[in-house]
Coordinates of C-alpha atoms in Angstrom, one line a residue:
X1440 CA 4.6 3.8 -21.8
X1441 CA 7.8 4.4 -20.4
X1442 CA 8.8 8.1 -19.2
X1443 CA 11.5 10.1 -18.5
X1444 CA 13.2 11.1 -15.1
X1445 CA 10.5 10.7 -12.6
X1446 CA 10.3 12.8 -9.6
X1447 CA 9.7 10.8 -6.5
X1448 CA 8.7 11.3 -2.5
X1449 CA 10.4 9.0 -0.3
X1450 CA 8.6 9.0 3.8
X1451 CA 10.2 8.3 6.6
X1452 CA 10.2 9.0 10.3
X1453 CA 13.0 7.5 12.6
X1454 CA 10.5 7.2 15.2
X1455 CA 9.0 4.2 13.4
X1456 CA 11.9 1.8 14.1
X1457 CA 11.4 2.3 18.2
X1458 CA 8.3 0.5 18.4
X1459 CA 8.1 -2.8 19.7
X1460 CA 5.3 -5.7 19.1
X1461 CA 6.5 -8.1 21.7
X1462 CA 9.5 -10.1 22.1
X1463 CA 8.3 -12.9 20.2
X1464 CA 6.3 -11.5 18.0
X1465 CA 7.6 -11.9 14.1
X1466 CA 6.1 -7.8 13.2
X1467 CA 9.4 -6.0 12.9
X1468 CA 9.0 -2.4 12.7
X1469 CA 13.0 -2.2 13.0
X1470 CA 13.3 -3.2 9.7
X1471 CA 12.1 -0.4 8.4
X1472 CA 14.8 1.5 10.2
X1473 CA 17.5 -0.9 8.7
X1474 CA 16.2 -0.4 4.6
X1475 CA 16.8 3.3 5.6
X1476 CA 20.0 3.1 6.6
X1477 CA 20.8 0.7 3.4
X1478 CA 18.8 3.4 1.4
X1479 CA 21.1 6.5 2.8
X1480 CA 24.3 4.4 2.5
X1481 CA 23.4 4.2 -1.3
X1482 CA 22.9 7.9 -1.4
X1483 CA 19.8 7.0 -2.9
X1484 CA 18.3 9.4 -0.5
X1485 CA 19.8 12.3 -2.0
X1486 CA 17.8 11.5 -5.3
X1487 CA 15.0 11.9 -3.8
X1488 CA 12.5 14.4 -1.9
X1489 CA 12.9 13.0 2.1
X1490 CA 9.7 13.8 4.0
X1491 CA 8.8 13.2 7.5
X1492 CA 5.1 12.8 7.6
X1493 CA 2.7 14.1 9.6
X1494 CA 1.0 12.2 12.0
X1495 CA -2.5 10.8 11.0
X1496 CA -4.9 12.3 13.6
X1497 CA -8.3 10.9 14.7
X1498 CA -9.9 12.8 12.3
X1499 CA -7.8 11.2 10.0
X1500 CA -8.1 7.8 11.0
X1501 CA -12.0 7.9 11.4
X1502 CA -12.6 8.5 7.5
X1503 CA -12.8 4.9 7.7
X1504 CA -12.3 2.9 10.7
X1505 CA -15.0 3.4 13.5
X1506 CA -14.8 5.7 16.6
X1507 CA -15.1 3.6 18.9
X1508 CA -12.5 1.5 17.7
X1509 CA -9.9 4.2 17.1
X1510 CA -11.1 5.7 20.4
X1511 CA -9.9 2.4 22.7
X1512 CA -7.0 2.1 20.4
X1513 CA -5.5 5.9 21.5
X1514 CA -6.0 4.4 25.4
X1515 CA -5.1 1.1 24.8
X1516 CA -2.1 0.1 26.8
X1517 CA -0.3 -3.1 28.2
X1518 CA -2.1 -2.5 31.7
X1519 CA -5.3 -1.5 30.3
X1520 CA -5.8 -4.4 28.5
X1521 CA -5.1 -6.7 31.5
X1522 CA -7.8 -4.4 32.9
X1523 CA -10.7 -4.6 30.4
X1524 CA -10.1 -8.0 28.5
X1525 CA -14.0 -7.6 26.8
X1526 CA -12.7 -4.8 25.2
X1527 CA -9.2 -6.1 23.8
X1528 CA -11.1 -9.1 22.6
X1529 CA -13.4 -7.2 20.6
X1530 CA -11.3 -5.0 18.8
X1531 CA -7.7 -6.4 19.1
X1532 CA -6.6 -10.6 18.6
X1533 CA -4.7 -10.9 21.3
X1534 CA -2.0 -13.3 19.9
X1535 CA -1.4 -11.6 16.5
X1536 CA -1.9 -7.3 17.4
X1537 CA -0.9 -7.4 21.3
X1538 CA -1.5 -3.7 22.9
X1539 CA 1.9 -2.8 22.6
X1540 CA 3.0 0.8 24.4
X1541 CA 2.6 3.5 21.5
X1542 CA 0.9 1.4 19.2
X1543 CA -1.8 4.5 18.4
X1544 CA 1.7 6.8 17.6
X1545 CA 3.2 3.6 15.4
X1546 CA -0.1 3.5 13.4
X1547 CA -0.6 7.3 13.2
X1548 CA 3.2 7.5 11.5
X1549 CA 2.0 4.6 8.9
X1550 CA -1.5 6.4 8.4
X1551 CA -0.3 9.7 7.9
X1552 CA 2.6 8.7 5.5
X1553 CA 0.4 7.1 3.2
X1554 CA -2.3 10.6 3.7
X1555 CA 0.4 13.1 2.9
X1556 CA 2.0 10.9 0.1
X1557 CA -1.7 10.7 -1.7
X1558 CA -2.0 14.1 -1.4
X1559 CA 1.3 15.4 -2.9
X1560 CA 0.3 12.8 -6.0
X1561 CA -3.1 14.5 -5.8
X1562 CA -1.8 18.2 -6.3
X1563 CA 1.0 16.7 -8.8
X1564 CA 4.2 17.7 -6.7
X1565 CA 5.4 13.7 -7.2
X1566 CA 4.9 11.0 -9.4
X1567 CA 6.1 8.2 -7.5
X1568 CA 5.6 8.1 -3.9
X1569 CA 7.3 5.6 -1.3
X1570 CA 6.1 4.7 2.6
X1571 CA 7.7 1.7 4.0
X1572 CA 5.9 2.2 6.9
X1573 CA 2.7 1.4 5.0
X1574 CA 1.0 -1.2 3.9
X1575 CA -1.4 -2.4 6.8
X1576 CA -3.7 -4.3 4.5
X1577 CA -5.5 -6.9 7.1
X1578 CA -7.3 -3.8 9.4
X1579 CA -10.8 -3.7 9.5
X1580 CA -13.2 -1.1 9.8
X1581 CA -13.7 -2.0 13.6
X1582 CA -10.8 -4.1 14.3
X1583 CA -7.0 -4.9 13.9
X1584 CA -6.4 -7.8 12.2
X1585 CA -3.4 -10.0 11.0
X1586 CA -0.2 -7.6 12.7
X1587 CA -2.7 -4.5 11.1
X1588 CA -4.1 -2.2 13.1
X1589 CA -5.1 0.6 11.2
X1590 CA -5.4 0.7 7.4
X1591 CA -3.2 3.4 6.0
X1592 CA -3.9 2.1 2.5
X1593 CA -7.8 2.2 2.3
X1594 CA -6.9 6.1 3.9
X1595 CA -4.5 6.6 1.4
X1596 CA -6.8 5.6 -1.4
X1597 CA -9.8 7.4 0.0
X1598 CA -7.5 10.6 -0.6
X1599 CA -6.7 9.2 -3.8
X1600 CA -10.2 9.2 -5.1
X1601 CA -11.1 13.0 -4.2
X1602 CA -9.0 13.7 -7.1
X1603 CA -8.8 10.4 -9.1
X1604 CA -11.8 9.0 -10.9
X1605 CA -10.3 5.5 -11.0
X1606 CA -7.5 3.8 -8.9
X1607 CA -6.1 0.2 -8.8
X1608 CA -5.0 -1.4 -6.0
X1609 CA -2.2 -3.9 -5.9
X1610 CA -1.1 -6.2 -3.7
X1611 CA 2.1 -8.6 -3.8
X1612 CA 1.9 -9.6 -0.4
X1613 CA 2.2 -13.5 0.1
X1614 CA -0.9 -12.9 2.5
X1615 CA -4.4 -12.2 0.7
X1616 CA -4.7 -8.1 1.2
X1617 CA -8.2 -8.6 2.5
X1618 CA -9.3 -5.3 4.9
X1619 CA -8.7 -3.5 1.4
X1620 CA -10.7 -5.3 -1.2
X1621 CA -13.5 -5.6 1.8
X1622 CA -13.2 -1.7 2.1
X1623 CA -13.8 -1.6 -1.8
X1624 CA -16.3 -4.3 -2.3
X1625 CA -19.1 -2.6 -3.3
X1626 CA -17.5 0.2 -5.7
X1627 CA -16.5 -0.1 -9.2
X1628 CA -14.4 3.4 -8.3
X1629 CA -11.2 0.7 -7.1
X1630 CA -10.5 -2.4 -9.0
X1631 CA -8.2 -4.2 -5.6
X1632 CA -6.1 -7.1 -7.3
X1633 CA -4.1 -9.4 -4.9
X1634 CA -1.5 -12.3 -6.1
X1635 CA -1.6 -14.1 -2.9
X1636 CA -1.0 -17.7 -1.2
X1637 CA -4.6 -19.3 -1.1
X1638 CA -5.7 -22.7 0.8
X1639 CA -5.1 -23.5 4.4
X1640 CA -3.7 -19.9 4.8
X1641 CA -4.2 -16.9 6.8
X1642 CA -6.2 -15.0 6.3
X1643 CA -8.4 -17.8 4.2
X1644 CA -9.8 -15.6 1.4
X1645 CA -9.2 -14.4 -1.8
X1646 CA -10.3 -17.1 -4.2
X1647 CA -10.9 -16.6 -7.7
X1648 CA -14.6 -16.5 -7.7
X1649 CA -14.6 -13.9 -4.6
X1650 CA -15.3 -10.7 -7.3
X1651 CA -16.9 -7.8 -6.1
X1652 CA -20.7 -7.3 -5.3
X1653 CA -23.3 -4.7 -6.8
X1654 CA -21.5 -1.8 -8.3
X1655 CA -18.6 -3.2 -7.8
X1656 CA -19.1 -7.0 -9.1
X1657 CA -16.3 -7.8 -11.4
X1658 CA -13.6 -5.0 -9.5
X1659 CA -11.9 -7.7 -7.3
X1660 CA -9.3 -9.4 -8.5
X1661 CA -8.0 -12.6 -7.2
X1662 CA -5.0 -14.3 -8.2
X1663 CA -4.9 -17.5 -5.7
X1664 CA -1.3 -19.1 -6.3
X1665 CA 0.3 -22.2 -4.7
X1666 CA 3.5 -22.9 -2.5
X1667 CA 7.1 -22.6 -4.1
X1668 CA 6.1 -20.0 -6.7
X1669 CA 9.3 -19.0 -8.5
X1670 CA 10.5 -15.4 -10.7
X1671 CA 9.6 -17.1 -13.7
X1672 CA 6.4 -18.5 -13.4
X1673 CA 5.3 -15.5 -10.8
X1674 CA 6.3 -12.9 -13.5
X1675 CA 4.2 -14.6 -16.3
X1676 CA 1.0 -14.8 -14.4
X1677 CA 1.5 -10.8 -12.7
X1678 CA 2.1 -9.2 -16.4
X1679 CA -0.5 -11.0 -17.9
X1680 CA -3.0 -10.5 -15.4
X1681 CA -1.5 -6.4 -14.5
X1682 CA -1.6 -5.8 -18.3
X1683 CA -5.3 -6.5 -19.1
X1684 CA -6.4 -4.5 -15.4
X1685 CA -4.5 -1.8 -16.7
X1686 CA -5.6 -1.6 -20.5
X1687 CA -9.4 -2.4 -18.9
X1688 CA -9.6 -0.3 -15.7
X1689 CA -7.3 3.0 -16.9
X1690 CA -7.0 4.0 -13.4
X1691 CA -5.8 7.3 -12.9
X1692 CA -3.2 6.2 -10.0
X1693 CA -2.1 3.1 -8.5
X1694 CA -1.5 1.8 -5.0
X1695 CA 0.8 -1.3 -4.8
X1696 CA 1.1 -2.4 -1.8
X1697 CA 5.2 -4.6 -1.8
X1698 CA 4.9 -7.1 1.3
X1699 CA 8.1 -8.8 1.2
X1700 CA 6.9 -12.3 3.0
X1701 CA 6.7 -13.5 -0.5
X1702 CA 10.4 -13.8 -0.9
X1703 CA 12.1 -17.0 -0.2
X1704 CA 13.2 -17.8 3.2
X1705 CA 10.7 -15.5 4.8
X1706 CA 9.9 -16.6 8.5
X1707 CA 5.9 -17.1 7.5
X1708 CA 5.3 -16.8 3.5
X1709 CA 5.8 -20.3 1.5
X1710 CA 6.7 -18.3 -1.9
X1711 CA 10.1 -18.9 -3.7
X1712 CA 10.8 -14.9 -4.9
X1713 CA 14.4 -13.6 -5.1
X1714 CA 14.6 -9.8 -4.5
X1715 CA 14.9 -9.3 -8.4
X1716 CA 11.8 -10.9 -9.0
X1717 CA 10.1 -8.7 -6.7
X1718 CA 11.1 -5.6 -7.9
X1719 CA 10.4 -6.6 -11.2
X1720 CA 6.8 -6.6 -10.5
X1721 CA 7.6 -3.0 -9.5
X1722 CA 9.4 -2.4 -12.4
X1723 CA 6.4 -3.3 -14.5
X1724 CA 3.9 -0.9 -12.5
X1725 CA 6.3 1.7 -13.3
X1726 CA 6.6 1.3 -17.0
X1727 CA 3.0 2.1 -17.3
X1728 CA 3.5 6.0 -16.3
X1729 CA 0.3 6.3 -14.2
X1730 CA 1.3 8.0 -10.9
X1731 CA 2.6 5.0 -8.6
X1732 CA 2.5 4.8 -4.4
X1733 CA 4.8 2.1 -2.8
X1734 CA 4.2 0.7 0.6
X1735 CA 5.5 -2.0 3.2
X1736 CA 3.2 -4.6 4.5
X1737 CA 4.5 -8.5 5.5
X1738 CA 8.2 -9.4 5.6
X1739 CA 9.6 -11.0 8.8
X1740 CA 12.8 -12.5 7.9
X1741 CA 14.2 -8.6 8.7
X1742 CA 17.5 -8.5 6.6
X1743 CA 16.1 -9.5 3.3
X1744 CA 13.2 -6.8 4.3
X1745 CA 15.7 -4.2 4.9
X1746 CA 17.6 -5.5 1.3
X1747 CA 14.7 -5.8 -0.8
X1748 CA 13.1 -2.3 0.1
X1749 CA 16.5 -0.6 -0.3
X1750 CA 16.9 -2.4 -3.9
X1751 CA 13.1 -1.2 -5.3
X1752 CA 13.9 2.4 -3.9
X1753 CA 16.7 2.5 -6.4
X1754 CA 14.4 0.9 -9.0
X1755 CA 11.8 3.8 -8.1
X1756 CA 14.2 6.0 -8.5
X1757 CA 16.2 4.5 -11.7
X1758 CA 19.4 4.6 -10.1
X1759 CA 21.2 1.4 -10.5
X1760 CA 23.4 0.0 -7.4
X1761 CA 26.4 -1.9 -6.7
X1762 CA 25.2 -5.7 -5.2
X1763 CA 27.9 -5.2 -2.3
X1764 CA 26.7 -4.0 0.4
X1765 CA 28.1 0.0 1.7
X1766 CA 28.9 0.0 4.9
X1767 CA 25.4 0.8 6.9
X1768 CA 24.1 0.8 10.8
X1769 CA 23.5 -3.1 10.6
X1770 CA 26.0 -4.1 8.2
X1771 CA 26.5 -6.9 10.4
X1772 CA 23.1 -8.2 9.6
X1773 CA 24.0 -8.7 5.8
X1774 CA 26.9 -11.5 6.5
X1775 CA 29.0 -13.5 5.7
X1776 CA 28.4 -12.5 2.0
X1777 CA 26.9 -8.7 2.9
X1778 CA 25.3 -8.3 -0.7
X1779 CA 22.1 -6.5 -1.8
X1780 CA 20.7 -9.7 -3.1
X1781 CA 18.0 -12.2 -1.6
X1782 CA 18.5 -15.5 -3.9
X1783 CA 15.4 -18.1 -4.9
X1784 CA 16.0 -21.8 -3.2
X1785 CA 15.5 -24.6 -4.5
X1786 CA 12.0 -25.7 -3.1
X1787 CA 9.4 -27.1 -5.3
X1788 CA 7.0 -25.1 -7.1
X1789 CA 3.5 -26.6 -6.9
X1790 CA 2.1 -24.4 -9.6
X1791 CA 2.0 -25.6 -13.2
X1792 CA 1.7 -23.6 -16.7
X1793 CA -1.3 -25.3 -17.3
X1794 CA -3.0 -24.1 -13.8
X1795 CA -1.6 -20.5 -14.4
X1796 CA -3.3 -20.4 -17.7
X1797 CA -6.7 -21.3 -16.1
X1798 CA -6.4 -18.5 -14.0
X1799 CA -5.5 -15.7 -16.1
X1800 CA -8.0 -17.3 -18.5
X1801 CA -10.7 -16.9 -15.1
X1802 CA -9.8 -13.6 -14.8
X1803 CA -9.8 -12.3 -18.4
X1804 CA -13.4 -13.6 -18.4
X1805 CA -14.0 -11.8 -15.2
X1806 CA -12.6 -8.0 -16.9
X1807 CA -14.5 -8.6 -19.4
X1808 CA -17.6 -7.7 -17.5
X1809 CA -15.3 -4.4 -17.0
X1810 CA -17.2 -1.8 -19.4
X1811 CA -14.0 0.1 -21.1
X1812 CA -13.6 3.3 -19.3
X1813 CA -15.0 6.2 -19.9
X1814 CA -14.0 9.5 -20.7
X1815 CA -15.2 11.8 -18.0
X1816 CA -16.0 15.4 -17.8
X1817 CA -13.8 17.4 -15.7
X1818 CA -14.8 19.0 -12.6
X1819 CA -13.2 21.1 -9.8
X1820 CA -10.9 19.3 -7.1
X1821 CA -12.7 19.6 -4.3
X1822 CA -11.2 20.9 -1.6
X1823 CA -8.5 19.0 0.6
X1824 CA -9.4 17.9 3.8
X1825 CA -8.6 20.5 6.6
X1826 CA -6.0 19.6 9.6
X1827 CA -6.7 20.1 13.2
X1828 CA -4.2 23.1 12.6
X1829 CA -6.7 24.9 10.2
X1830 CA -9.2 23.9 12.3
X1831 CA -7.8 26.0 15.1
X1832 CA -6.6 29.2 13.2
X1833 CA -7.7 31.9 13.0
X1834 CA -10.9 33.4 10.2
X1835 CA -8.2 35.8 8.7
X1836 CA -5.6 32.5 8.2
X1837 CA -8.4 30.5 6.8
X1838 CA -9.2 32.8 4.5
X1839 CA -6.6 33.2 3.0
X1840 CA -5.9 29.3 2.8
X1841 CA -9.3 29.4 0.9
X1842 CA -7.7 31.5 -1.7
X1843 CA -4.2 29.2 -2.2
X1844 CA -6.4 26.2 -1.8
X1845 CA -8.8 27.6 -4.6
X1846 CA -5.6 29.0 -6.9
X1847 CA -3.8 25.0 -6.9
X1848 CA -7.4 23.5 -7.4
X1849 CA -8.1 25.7 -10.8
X1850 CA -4.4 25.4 -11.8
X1851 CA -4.7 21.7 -11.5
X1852 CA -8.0 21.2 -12.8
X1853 CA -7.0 23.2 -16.1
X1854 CA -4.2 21.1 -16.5
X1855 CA -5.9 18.1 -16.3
X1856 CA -8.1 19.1 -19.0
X1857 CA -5.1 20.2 -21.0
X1858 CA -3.7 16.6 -20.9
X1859 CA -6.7 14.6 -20.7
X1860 CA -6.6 13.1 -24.2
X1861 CA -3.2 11.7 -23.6
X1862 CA -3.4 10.4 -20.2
X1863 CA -5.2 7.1 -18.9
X1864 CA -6.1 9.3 -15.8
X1865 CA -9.3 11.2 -14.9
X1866 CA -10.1 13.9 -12.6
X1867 CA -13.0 12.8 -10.2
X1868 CA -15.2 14.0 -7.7
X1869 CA -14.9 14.1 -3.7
X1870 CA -14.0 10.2 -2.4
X1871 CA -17.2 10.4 -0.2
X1872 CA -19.8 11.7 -2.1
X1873 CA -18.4 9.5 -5.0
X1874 CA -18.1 6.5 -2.5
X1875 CA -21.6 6.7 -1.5
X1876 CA -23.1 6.8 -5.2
X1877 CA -20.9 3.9 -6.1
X1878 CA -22.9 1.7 -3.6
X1879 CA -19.1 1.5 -1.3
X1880 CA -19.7 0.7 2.5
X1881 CA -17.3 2.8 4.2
X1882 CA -17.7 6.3 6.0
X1883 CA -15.8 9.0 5.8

């Protein structure tokens, strides 16, 4: 299904760059500052709707994770950790998610990013959303895990589901997106699919046979792939195995989650992806014409970060670009040949045709446990969850947002019955009462 002009959100806060892991440490958020600047120099920004998000609040945060955690990670500092080292063991791994000053305002940007951006695809103002900032797929319920500390995808998906009765999530990370499909497990409401480096390999899961449990047996999706995978042989296995989630699941939105340490040359990932065989994976999500949010995740060789994000922006956005490099902030960065490209190397590729086949063979067998969706009767959108703002105002202000709130529900709800026949995507009910029913684990 391909469709015509799309209109698409773009998030960003220049506050996200500032933050610092360590030293050492191999997390980058400064190269989501440098894909900005590439992304502006393009003038891809002016295609675009440019929106600084709010900040996630504990309220926010706590739809999901635990409050105790989130409550030690708003105190935690450098010097408090020193302090109380019980407390930093339980809920942060000291070598991989140090307590770095500000890291409860860094994870509030990420979180509310990916909040805001589900929103505005719930009440149909975009239908592509990107939030480089995103992508935090290893944090658990009750602890940071993996350079993740909290988990603005399960949040953003959580909002996802108060209006969507289905949504897939999709992860090209080279890292198995793990604190996702464990937040889904149990629900058949989110069918999690992740192509991923499996053996010997942080985080360790994600095999073929790992599927779901009760409700939601058969809604994980594992595609466990070998060093040295190339564009070729990566692009066969994704649109096979992407094509039959798609045609099985009909979600009504999609969350793809575009970790770049699967390129070649990245600092921790073993995969052998150019830049153009990343986006194409993007390119393929977006031919389907289901509502499509883009996060960040892994990537820590920064330049071809910066490079790759720009490129898929304008790929989002259907604006082709030139391969030389505008002049930018970090144009120094991109030399000696300063071009928007990230080349394949030569390494080896330890997956065969014949091992590939297996696997989407597994995993056809797997979907077709899947029964074909349904057709569901349309309800009401419930209503969006109120910020600490509306909390505060006054009886006279919240009335009256009671009134817009109900006008953009009905409006929405008619339309979605209006286009219901023609559209893969359904309306559904509120993510927690839905969540619950479904036999899902997590709290809202």
């Amino acid at each position: 299904m391909v469709l015509g002009r799309r209109r698409v959100a773009y998030y960003y806060d220049e506050d996200v760059g500032s933050y610092n892991y360590g030293y050492d440490h191999c997390m980058k958020p400064f190269r989501i500052r440098m894909a900005h600047s590439i992304i502006t120099s393009y003038g891809l920004d002016k295609k675009m709707s440019v929106i600084r998000p709010p900040r996630a609040t504990v309220q926010d945060m706590t739809r999901f994770h635990t409050d105790d955690y989130i409550t030690y990670l708003q105190r935690v500092s450098p010097e408090l950790a020193e302090q109380m080292p019980s407390y930093n063991e339980r809920f942060l791994p000291p070598l991989d998610c140090p307590p770095f000053d500000g890291v409860y305002e860094f994870c509030s940007i990420s979180a509310g990013g990916s909040i805001a951006g589900a929103r505005r695809i719930n009440h149909g103002e975009s239908d592509v959303v990107i939030n480089w900032a995103g992508g935090l797929h290893h944090a658990k319920k009750g602890e940071a895990s993996g350079f993740c500390y909290v988990n603005d995808i399960v949040l953003g998906i959580l909002e996802l589901l108060r209006y969507h009765q289905r949504v897939v999530y999709l992860d090209i990370d080279v890292h198995h997106g793990d604190g996702v499909e464990e937040a889904f497990y149990t629900t058949d409401r989110v069918m999690s699919v992740s192509f991923h480096q499996f053996g010997n390999f942080f985080p360790g899961t994600g095999d073929i046979k790992d599927v779901g449990v009760e409700r939601g047996k058969y809604y994980a999706v594992n595609v466990p792939l070998r060093e040295g995978i190339d564009d070729e042989t990566y692009a066969f296995v994704f649109q096979r195995v992407m094509r039959n989630v798609m045609e099985s699941f009909r979600p009504g939105a999609v969350f793809m989650q575009c970790g770049t340490d699967s390129l070649s040359g990245d600092r921790l990932g073993c995969f052998n992806l150019s830049m153009k065989g990343h986006a194409a994976c993007v390119e393929f999500m977006k031919s389907f014409g289901v509502p499509l949010f883009c996060v960040g995740g892994g990537g820590y060789t920064i330049r071809n970060v910066a490079r790759t994000w720009a490129y898929e922006t304008s790929v989002l956005l259907g604006e082709p670009v030139d391969s030389s490099l505008p002049y930018n902030d970090y144009y120094d960065f991109y030399g000696p040949e300063y071009l928007l490209d990230v080349p394949a190397s030569n390494m080896t590729n330890m997956n065969t045709r014949e091992q590939l086949e297996r696997i989407c063979s597994d995993i056809n067998e797997h979907l077709r446990h899947v029964p074909h969706a349904p057709s569901v009767e349309m309800h009401d959108v419930p209503r969006d969850w109120p910020s600490d703002s509306e909390n505060d105002s006054n009886s006279d202000n919240e009335a009256q947002a009671d009134v817009e709130s109900k006008t953009k529900r009905q409006a929405y709800s008619a339309r979605r019955r209006r286009t219901a026949n023609n559209r893969s995507a359904v309306g559904g009910e509120a993510a927690a009462g839905a969540a619950n029913s479904s036999g899902s684990n997590f709290s809202d």
